[in-house]
Short mmCIF file of C-alpha atoms in Angstrom, two decimals:
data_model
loop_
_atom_site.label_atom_id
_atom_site.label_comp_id
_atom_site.label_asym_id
_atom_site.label_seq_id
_atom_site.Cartn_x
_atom_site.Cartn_y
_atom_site.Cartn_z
CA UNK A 124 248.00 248.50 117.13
CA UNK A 125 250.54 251.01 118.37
CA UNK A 126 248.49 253.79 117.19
CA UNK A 127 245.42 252.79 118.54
CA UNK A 128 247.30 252.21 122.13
CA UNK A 129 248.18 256.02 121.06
CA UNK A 130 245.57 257.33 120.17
CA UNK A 131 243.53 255.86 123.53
CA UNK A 132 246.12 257.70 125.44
CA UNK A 133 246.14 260.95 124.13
CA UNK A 134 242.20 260.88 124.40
CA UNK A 135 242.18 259.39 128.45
CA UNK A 136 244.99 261.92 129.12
CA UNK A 137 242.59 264.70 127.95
CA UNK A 138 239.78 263.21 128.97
CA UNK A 139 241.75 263.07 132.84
CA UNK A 140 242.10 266.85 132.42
CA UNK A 141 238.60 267.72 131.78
CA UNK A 142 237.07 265.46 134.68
CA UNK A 143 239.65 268.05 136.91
CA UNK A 144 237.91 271.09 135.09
CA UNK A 145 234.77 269.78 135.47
CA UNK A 146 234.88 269.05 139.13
CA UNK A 147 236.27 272.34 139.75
CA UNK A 148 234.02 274.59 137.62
CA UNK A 149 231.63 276.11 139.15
CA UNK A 150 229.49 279.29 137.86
CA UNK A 151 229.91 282.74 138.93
CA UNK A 152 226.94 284.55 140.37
CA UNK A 153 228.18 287.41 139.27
CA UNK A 154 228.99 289.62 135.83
CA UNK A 155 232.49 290.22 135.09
CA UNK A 156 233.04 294.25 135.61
CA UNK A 157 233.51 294.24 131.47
CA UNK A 158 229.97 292.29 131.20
CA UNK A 159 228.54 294.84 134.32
CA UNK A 160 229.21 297.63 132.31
CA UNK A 161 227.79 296.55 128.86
CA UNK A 162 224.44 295.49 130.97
CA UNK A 163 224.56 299.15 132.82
CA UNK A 164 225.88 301.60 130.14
CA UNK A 165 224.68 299.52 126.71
CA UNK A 166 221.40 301.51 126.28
CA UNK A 167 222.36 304.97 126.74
CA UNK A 168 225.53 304.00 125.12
CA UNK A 169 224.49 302.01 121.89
CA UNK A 170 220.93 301.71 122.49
CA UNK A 171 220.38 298.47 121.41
CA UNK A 172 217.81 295.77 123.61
CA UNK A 173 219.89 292.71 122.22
CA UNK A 174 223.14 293.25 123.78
CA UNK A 175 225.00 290.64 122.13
CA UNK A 176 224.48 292.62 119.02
CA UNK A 177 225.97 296.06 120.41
CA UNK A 178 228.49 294.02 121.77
CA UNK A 179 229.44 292.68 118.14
CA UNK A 180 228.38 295.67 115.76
CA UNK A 181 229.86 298.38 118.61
CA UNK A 182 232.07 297.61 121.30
CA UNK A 183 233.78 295.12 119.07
CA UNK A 184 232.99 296.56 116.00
CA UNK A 185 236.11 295.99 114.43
CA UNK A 186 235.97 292.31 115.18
CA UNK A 187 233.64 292.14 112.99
CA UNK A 188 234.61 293.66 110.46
CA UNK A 189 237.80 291.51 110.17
CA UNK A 190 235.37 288.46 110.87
CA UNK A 191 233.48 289.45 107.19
CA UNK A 192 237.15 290.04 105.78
CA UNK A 193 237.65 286.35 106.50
CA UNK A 194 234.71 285.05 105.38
CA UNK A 195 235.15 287.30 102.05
CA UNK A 196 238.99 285.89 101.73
CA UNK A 197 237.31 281.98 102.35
CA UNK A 198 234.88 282.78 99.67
CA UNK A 199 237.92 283.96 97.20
CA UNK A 200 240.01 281.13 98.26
CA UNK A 201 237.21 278.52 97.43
CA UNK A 202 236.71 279.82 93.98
CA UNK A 203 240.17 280.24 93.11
CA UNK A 204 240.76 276.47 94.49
CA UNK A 205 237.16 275.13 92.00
CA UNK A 206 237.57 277.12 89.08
CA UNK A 207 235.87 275.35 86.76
CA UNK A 208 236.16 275.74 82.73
CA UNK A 209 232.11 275.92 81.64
CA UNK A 210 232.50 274.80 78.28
CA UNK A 211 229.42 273.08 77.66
CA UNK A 212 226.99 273.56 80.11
CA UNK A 213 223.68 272.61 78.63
CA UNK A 214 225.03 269.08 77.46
CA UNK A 215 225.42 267.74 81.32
CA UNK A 216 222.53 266.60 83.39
CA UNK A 217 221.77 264.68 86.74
CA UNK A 218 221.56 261.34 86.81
CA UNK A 219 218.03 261.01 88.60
CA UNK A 220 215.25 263.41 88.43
CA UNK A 221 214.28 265.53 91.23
CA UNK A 222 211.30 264.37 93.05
CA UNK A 223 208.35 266.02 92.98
CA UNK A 224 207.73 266.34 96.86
CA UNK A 225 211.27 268.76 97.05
CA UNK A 226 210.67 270.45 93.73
CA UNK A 227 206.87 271.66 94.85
CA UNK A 228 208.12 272.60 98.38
CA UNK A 229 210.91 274.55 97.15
CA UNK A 230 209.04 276.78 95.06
CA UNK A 231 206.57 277.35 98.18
CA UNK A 232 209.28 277.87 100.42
CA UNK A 233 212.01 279.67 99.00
CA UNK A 234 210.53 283.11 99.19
CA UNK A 235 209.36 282.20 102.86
CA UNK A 236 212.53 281.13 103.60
CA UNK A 237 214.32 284.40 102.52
CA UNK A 238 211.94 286.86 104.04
CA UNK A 239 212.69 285.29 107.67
CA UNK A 240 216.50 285.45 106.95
CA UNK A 241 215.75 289.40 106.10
CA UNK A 242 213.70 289.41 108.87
CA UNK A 243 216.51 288.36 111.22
CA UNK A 244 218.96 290.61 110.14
CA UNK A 245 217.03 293.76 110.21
CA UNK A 246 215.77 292.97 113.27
CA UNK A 247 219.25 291.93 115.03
CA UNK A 248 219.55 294.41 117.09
CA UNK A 249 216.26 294.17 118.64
CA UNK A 250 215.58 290.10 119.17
CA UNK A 251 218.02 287.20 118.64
CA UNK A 252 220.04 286.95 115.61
CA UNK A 253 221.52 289.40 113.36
CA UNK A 254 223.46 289.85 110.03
CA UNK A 255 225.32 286.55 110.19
CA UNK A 256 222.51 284.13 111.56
CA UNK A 257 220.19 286.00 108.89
CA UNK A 258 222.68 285.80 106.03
CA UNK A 259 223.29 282.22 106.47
CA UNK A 260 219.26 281.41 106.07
CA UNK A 261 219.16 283.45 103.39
CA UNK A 262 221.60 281.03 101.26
CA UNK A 263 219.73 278.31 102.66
CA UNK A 264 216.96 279.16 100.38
CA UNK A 265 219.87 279.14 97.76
CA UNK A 266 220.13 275.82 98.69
CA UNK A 267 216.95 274.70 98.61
CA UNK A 268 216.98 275.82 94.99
CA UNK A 269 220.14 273.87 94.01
CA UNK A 270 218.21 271.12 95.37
CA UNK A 271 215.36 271.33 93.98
CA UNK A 272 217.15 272.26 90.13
CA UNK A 273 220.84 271.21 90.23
CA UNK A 274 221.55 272.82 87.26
CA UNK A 275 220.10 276.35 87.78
CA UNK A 276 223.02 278.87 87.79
CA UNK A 277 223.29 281.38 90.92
CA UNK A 278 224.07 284.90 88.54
CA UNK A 279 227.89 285.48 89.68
CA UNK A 280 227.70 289.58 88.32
CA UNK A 281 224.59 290.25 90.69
CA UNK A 282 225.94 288.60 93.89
CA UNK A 283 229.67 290.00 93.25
CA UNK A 284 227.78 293.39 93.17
CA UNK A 285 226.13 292.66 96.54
CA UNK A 286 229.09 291.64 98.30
CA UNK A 287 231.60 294.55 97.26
CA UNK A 288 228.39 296.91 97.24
CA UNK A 289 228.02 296.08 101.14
CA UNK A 290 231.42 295.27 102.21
CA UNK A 291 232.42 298.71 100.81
CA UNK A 292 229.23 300.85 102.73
CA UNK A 293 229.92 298.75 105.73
CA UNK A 294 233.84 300.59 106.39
CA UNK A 295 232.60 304.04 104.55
CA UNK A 296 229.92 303.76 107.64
CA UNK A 297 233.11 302.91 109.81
CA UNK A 298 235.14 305.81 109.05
CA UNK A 299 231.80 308.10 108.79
CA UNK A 300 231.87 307.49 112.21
CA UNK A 301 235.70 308.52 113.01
CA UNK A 302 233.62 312.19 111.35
CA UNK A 303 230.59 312.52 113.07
CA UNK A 304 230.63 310.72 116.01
CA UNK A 305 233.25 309.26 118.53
CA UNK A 306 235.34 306.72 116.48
CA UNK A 307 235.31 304.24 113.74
CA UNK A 308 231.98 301.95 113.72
CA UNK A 309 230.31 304.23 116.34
CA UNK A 310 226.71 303.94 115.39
CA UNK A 311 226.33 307.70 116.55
CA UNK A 312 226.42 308.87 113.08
CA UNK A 313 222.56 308.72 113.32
CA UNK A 314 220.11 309.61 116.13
CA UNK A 315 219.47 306.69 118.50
CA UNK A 316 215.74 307.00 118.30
CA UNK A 317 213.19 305.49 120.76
CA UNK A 318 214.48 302.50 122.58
CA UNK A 319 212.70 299.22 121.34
CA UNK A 320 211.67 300.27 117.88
CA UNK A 321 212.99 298.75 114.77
CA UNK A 322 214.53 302.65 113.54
CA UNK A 323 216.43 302.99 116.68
CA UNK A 324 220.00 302.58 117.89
CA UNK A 325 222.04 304.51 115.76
CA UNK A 326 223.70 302.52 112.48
CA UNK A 327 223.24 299.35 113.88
CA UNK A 328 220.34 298.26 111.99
CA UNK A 329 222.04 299.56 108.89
CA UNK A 330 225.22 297.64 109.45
CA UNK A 331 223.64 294.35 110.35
CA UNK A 332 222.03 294.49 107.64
CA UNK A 333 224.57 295.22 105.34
CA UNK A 334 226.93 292.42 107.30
CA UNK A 335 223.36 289.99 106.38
CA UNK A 336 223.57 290.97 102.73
CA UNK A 337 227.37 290.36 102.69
CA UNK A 338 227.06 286.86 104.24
CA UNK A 339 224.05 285.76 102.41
CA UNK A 340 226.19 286.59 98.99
CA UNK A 341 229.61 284.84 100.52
CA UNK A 342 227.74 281.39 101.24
CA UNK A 343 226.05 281.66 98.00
CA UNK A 344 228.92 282.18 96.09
CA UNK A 345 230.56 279.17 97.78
CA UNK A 346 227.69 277.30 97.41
CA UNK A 347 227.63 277.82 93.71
CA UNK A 348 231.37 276.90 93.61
CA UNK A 349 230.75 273.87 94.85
CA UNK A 350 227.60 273.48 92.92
CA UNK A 351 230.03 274.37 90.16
CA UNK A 352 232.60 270.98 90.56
CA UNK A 353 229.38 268.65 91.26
CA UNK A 354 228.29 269.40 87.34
CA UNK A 355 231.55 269.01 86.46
CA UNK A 356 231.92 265.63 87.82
CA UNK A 357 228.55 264.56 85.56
CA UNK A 358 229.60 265.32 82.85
CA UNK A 359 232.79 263.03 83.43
CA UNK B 257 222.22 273.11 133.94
CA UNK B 258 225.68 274.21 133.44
CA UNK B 259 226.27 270.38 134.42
CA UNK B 260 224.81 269.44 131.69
CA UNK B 261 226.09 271.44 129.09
CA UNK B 262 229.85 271.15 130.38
CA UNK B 263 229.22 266.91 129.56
CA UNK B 264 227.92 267.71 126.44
CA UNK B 265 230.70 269.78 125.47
CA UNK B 266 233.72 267.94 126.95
CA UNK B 267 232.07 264.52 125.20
CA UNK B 268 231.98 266.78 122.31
CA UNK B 269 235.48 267.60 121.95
CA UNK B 270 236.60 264.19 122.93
CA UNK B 271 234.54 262.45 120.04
CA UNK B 272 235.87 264.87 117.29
CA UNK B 273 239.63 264.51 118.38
CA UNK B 274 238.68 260.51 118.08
CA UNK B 275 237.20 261.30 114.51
CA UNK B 276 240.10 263.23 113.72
CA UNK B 277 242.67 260.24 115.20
CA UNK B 278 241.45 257.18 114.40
CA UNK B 279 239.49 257.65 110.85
CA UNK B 280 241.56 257.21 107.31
CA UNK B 281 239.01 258.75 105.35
CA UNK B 282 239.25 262.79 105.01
CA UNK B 283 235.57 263.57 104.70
CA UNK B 284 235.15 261.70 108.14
CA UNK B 285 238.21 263.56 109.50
CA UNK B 286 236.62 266.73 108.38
CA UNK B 287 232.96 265.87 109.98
CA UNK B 288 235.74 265.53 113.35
CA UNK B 289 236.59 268.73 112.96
CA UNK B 290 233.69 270.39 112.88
CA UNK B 291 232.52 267.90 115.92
CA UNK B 292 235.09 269.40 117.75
CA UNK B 293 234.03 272.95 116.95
CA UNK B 294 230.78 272.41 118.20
CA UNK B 295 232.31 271.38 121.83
CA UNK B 296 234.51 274.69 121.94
CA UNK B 297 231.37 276.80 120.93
CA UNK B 298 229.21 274.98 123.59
CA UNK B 299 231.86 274.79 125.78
CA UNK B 300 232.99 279.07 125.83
CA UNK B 301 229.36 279.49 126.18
CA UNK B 302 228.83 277.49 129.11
CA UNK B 303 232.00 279.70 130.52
CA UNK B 304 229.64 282.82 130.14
CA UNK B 305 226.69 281.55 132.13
CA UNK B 306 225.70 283.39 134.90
CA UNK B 307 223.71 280.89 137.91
CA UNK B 308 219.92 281.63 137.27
CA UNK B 309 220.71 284.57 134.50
CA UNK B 310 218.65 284.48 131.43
CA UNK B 311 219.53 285.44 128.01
CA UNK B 312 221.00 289.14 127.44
CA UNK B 313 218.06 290.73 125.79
CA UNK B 314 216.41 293.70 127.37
CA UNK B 315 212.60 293.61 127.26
CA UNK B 316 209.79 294.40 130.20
CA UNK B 317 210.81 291.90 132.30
CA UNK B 318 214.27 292.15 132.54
CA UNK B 319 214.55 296.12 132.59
CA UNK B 320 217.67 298.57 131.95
CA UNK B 321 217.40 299.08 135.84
CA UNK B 322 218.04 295.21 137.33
CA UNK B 323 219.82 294.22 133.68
CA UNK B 324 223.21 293.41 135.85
CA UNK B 325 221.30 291.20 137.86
CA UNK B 326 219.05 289.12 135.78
CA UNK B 327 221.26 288.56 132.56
CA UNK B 328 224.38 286.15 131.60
CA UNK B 329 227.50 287.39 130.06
CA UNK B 330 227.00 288.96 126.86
CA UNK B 331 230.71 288.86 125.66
CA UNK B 332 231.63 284.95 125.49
CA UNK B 333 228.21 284.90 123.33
CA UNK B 334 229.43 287.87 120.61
CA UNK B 335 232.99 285.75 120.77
CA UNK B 336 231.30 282.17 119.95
CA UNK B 337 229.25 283.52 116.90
CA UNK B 338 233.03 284.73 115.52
CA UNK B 339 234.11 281.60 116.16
CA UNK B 340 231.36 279.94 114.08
CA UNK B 341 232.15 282.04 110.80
CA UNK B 342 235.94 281.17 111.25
CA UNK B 343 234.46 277.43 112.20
CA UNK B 344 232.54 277.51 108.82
CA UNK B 345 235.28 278.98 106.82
CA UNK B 346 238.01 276.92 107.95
CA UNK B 347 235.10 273.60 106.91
CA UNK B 348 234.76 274.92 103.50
CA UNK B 349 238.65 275.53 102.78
CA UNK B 350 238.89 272.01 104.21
CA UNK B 351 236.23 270.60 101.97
CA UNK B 352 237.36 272.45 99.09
CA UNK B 353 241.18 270.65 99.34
CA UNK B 354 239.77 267.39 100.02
CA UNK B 355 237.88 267.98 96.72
CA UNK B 356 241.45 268.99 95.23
CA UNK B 357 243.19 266.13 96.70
CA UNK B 358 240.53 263.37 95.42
CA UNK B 359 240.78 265.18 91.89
CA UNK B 360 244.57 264.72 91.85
CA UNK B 361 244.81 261.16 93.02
CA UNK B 362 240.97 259.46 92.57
CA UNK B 363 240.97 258.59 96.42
CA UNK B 364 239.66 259.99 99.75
CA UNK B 365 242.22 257.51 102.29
CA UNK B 366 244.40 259.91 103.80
CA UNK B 367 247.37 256.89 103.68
CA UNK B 368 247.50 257.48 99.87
CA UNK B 369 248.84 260.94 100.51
CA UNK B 370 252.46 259.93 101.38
CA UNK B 371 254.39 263.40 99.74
CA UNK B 372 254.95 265.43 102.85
CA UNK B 373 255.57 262.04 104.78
CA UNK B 374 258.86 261.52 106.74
#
């Protein structure tokens, strides 16, 4: 009783604080001399249509970086926590089969599925999206296939390769560009090209989709951790 | 329009922080979390809008000449799709323990877990 009594308070006193926020926001009509200059400078600068992206891949660069360092040290953390001992692996099996409606609409989509998340991330810096909206539909097809078969296997040794593969070329790019160009992650390194075309702004479409491959192999490999514990538990 | 999204938001955060409160089981307390997530995200966006701007993409109709004019702010955008990888990450780790924890002692009711209790 006492905690509900809390619990109501705590929620109508912050409730009471964002009524006064809301009744005093109002928007600006205006950029923010930070935003200003991103709109002005961004395409001689970074040359990039999609600002958000030369915002995140450029300007804040090393952002995110340390944003796919986190998301690499969740990925350890979550396979460290489910290690699981696969003794017998063949032995274990669902307890219901998998209808046939998901099982024939996996197989047509999965490949359809994975070319649009490629699609996004090689094309993030020209529409909306990039390496981590495109890496997360790629392991949505992975999901679709752990659906659709929960026993197949996701092969550890090939996405392990991915992710140190790109997570390494991503900072050699970064301190290629403390060489060649103005500082570390300056997408200078390579010729900024014609405004608007997919081979244009620099290392940005390299990076993004390096950052895609990287995130599509992360979510996987969690995936399959999790994955992982669920077979365990049938077998119990 | 900013009206709108500010109520969705705010509701947002206050229905996660009741998840969070008032539920015993962890999955549900998780599911709060992430409820409350969502409100920040929409709500640091909503910060960034710009009256009558339009989405910070350069094509023909908004140009590199009038870009200042027509588009909202760019930066609250890059900042909200960090905060959804750390958002996901911090769900899995979560989800990952509460897996732990129900291995350990066969139940989900966060009143079971009296250890670090004072």
């Amino acid at each position: 009783m006492i905690r509900n009594i809390l619990i109501i308070a705590i929620l109508a006193g912050l409730a009471t604080v964002f009524v006064s926020l809301f009744w005093n926001f109002g928007s600006s009509d205006t950029l923010t001399p930070l935003a200003t200059h991103y709109a002005n400078n961004g395409v001689e600068e970074v040359g990039a249509p999609n600002l958000v992206t030369s915002v995140i891949v450029t300007y804040r660069g090393l952002d995110t970086l340390g944003e796919v360092t986190i998301l690499f040290l969740v990925a350890a953390i979550v396979s460290f926590f489910l290690k699981t001992e696969n003794t017998n692996k063949e032995e274990n099996s669902p307890k219901r089969e998998t209808s046939e409606i998901i099982l024939t609409a996996s197989r047509l989509l999965m490949p359809i599925v994975m070319v649009l998340g490629i699609y996004v991330f090689v094309n993030g810096h020209l529409t909306p999206g990039g390496g981590f909206q495109g890496g997360a539909i790629v392991a949505t097809s992975f999901v679709l296939m752990l659906m659709a078969n929960p026993r197949f296997q996701i092969n550890h040794r090939i996405i392990a390769t991915v992710e140190s593969v790109s997570g390494i070329s991503f900072v050699f790019i970064g301190v290629l560009g403390i060489l060649l160009a103005g500082g570390f992650l300056d997408n200078k390194i390579l010729p900024l090209g014609t405004f608007g075309k997919l081979f244009s702004a620099g290392a940005i479409p390299i990076i993004y989709s390096l950052v895609g491959l990287k995130v599509g192999s992360e979510l996987s490999n969690i995936l399959s951790n999790f994955q992982g514990i669920q077979m365990k538990n049938y077998k119990q | 329009m900013e009206t709108i999204a500010l109520i969705t938001a705010f509701a947002l955060i206050l229905i996660g922080l009741f998840g969070i409160l008032s539920n015993k089981n962890i999955l549900k307390i998780i599911i709060g979390f992430s409820l409350f997530d969502t409100g920040l995200h929409v709500l640091i966006v909503t910060v960034g809008y710009i009256k009558g701007g339009t989405a910070p993409i350069l094509d023909k109709v908004v140009g590199t000449s009038n870009a200042a004019d027509k588009i909202v702010d760019p930066i609250p955008q890059a900042l909200v799709l960090t905060a959804i990888v750390i958002g996901l990450g911090v769900t899995a780790l979560m989800l990952a323990y509460a897996l732990k924890l129900y291995q350990a002692k066969k139940s989900l009711n966060i009143t079971d877990f009296k250890e670090l209790k004072w």
